[in-house]
Coordinates of C-alpha atoms and ligand atoms in Angstrom, one line a residue:
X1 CA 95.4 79.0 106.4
X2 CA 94.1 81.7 108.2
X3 CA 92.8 84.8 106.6
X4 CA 93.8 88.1 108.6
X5 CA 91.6 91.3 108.8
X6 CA 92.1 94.7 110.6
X7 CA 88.9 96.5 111.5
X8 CA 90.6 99.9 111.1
X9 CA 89.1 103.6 111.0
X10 CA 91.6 106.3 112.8
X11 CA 87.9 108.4 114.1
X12 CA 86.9 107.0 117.2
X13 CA 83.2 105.8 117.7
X14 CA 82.8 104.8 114.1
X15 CA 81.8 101.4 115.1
X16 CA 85.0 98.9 114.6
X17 CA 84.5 97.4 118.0
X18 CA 81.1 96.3 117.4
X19 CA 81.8 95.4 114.0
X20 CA 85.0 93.1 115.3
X21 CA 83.1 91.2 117.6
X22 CA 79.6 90.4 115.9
X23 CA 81.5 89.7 112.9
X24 CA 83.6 87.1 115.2
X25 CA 80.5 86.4 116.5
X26 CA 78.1 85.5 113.1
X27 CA 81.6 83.7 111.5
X28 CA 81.4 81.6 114.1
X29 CA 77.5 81.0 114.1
X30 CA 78.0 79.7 110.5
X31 CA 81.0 77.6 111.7
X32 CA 84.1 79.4 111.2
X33 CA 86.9 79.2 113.7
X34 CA 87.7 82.7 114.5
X35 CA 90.4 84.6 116.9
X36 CA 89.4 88.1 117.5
X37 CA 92.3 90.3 118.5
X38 CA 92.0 93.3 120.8
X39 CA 94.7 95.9 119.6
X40 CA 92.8 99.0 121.6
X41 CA 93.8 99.3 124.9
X42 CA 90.2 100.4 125.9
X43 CA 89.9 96.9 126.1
X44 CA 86.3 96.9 124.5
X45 CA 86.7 94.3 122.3
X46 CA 87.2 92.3 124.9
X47 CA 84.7 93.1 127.5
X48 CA 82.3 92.7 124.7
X49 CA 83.3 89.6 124.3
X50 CA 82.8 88.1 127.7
X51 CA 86.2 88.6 129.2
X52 CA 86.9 90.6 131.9
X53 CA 89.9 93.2 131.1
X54 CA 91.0 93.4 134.5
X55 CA 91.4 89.7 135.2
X56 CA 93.5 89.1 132.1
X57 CA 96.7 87.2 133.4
X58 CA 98.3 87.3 130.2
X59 CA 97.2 89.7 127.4
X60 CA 98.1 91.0 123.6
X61 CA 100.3 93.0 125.2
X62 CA 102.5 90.2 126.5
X63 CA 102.5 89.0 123.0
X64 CA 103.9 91.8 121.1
X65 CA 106.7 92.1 123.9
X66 CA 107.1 88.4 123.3
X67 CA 107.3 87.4 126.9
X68 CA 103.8 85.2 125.9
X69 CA 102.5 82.9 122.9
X70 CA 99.0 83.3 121.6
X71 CA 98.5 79.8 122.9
X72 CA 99.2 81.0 126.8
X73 CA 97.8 84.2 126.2
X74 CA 94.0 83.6 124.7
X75 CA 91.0 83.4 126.1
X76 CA 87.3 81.6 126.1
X77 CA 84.4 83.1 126.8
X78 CA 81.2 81.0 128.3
X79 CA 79.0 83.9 127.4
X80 CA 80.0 82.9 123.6
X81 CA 79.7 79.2 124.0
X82 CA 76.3 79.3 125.6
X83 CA 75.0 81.5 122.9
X84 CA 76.5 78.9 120.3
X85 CA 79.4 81.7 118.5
X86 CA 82.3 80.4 120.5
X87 CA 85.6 82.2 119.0
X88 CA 88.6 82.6 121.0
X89 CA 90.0 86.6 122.3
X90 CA 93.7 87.7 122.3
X91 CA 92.5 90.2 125.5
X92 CA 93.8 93.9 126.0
X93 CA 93.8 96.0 128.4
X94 CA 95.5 99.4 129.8
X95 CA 98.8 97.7 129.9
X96 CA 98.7 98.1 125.9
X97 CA 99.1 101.7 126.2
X98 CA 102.5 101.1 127.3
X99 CA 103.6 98.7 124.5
X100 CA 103.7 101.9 121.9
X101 CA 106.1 103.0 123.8
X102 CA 107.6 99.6 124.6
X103 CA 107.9 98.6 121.1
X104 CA 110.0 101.7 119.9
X105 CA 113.4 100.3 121.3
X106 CA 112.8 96.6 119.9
X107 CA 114.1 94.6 116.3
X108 CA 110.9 94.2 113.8
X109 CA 108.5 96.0 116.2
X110 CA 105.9 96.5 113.8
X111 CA 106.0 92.6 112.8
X112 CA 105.8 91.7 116.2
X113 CA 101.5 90.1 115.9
X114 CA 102.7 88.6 112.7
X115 CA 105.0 86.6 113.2
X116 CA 103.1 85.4 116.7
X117 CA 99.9 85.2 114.3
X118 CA 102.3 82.7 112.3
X119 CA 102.3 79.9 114.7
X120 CA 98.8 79.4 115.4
X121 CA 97.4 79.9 111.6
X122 CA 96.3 76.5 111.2
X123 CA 94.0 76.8 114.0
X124 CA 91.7 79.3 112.8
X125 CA 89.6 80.6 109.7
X126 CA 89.8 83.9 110.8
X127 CA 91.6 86.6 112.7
X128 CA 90.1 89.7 113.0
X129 CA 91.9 92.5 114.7
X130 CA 90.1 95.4 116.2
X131 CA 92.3 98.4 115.8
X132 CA 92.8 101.7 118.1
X133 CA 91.3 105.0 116.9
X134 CA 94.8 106.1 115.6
X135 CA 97.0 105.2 112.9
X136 CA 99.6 104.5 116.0
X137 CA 102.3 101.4 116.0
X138 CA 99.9 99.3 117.6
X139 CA 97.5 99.9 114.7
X140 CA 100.9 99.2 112.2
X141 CA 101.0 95.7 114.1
X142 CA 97.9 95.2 113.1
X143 CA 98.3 96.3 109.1
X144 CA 101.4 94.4 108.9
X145 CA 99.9 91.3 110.1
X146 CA 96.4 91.4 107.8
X147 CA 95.2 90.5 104.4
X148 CA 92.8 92.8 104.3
X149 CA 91.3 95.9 106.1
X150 CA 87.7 96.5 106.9
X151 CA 86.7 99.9 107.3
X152 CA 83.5 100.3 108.8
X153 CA 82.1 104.1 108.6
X154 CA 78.9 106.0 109.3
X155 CA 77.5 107.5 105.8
X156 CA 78.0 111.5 107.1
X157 CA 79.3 114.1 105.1
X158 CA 83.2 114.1 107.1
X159 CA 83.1 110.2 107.1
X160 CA 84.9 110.7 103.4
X161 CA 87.7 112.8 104.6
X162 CA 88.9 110.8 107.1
X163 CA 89.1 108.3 104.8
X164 CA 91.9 110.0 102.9
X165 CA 94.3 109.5 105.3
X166 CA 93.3 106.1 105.7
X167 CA 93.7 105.2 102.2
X168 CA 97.5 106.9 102.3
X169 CA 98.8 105.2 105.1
X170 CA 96.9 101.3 104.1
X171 CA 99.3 102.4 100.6
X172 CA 102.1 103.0 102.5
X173 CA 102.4 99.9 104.3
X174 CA 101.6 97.9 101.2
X175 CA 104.3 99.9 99.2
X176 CA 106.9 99.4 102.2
X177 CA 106.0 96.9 104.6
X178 CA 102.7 94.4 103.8
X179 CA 102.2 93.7 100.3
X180 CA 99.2 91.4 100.6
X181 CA 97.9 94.1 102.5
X182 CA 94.6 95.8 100.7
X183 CA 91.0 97.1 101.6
X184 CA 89.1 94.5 101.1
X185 CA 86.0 97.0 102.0
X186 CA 84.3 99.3 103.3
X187 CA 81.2 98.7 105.7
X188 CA 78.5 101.0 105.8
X189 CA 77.6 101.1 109.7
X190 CA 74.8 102.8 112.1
X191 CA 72.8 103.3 108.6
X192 CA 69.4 104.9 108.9
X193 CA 68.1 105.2 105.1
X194 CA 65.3 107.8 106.4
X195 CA 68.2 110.0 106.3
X196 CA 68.7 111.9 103.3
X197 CA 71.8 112.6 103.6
X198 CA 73.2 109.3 104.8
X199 CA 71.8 107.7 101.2
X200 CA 73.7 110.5 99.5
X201 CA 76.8 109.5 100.8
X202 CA 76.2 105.9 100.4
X203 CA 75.3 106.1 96.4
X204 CA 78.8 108.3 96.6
X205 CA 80.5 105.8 98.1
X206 CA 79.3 102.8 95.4
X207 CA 80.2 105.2 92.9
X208 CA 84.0 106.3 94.3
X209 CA 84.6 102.5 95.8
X210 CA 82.3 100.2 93.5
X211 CA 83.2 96.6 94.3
X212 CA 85.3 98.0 97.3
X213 CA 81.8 98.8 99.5
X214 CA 80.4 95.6 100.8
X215 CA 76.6 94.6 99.9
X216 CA 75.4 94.2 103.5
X217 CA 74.6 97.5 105.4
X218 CA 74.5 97.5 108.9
X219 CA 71.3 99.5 110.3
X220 CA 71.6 101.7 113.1
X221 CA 69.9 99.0 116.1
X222 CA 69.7 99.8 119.5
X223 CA 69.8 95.8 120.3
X224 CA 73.6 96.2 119.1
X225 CA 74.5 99.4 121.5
X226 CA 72.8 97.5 124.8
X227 CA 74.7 94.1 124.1
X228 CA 78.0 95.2 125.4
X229 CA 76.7 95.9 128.8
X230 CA 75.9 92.2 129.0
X231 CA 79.5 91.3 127.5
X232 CA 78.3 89.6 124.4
X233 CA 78.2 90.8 120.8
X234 CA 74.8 91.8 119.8
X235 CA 74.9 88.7 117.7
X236 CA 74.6 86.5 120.9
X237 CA 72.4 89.0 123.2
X238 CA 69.6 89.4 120.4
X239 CA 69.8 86.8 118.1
X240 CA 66.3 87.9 115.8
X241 CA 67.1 91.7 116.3
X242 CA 68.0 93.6 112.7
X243 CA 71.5 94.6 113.4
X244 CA 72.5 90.5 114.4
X245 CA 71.0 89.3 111.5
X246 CA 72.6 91.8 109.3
X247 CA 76.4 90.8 110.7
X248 CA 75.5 87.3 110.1
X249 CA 74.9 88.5 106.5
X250 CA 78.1 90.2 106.1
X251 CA 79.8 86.8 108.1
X252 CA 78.6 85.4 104.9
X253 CA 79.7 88.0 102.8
X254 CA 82.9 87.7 104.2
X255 CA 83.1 83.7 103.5
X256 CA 82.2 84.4 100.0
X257 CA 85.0 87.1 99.7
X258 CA 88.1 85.6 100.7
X259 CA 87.1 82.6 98.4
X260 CA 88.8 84.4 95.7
X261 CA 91.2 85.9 97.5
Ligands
ADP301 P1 84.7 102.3 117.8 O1 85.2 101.0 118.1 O2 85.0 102.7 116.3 O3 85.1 103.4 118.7 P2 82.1 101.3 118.7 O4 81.9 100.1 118.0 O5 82.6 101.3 120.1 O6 83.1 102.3 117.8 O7 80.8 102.1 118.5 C1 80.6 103.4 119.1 C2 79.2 103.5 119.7 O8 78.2 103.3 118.8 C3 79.0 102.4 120.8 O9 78.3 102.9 121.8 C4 78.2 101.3 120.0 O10 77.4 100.5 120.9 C5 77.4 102.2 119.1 N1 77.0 101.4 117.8 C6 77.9 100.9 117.0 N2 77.3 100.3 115.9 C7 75.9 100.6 116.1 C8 74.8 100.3 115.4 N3 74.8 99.6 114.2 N4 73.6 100.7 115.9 C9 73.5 101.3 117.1 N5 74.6 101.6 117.8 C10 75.8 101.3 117.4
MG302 MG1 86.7 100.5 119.6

């Protein structure tokens, strides 16, 4: 059985796209089938994956409409392949936009990636969705499908805040719609420990969130901001650089999590 995760943080720029795709990246390096699911319409999960947003025939989009499978509507890339982290991309593009409109006339629209999800679980390890910057319907697809939620955020003095309303609405949909759903934690991202302030707000964090902050910290790596130029996850582009090895640490931080879950 599959496990599901959302990589979900409503501020923009926090770093959920790169964490999606080199986390898809280093599960699959240490042999993990993975599906990574673009739920941003951006459509920068999956350019930084290899696929080309404009040339999706079929896309996430015509998944949630149902007028597509996730069998018909995945995709490979060979970037991934030759670099050895093959995992297979549910696409998006602008298209998306239109499905939170779409979706407001429809039956079950925000079990819609579920129940899709369902019928290929055997197939994979992992699913990992990267969320929009919004706490919209697509992202309510996504928190309704998952087991878990992974909340990557910078350690800056407003990165608590916003984690508020995070915290209320991932509550919400347990209490009403999801009740697997929980946080399974919380990823400190773009971490320079020179920073004063950035190593205050991580000792708060351990200190509010114990268990619920993850042991690998992601430093702030310039190899990981160049890598989706080439389309691959800064897992693939730099394989030695400090911010891949890190996300194959948390891959296997990961593996050892959802062993007891
Ligand atoms: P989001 O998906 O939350 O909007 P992104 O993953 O797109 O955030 O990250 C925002 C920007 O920060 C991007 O330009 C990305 O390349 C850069 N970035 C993310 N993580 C790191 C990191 N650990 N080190 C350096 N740059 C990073
Ligand atoms: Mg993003």
């Amino acid at each position: 059985m599959a496990k599901i995760f959302c990589v979900a943080n409503q501020k923009g720029g926090v770093g959920k796209t790169t964490t999606t795709v080199n986390l898809a990246a280093g599960l699959a390096k240490i042999g993990q089938r993975v599906l990574m699911v673009d739920l941003d319409p951006q459509g920068n999960a999956t350019m930084g994956s290899g696929v080309d947003k404009r040339q999706l025939k079929l896309s996430v989009y015509d998944v949630l409409l149902e007028s597509a499978s996730i069998p018909e509507a995945r995709a490979k890339s060979e970037k991934l392949a030759e670099g050895g982290c093959s995992y297979d991309i549910l696409g998006a593009n602008r298209e998306l936009a239109g499905a939170e409109v779409e979706l407001v006339e429809v039956e079950r629209r925000e079990k819609r990636l579920k129940e899709a999800l369902a019928a290929v679980d055997a197939e994979y390890d992992f699913v990992l969705i990267d969320c929009p910057p919004s706490l919209s319907m697509l992202t309510l697809n996504g928190l309704c499908s998952a087991h878990g939620v992974i909340v990557p955020m910078q350690c800056e003095y407003f990165a608590l805040e916003g984690l508020t309303d995070l915290v209320n609405t991932i509550k919400q949909v347990h209490a009403n719609l999801n009740k697997d759903l929980q946080i399974i934690g919380l990823l400190r991202v773009m971490f320079d420990p020179r920073i004063t302030l950035q190593q205050q707000v991580s000792d708060q964090l351990k200190a509010h969130f114990g268990d619920k902050v993850f042991n690998t910290v992601i430093p702030r790596n310039v190899r990981l901001a160049e890598a989706p130029s080439y389309g691959v996850p800064g897992v693939v582009f730099d394989p030695s650089s400090k911010g891949a090895q890190a996300f194959v640490s948390f891959a296997e931080e990961m593996v050892e999590r959802i062993k007891g879950m």
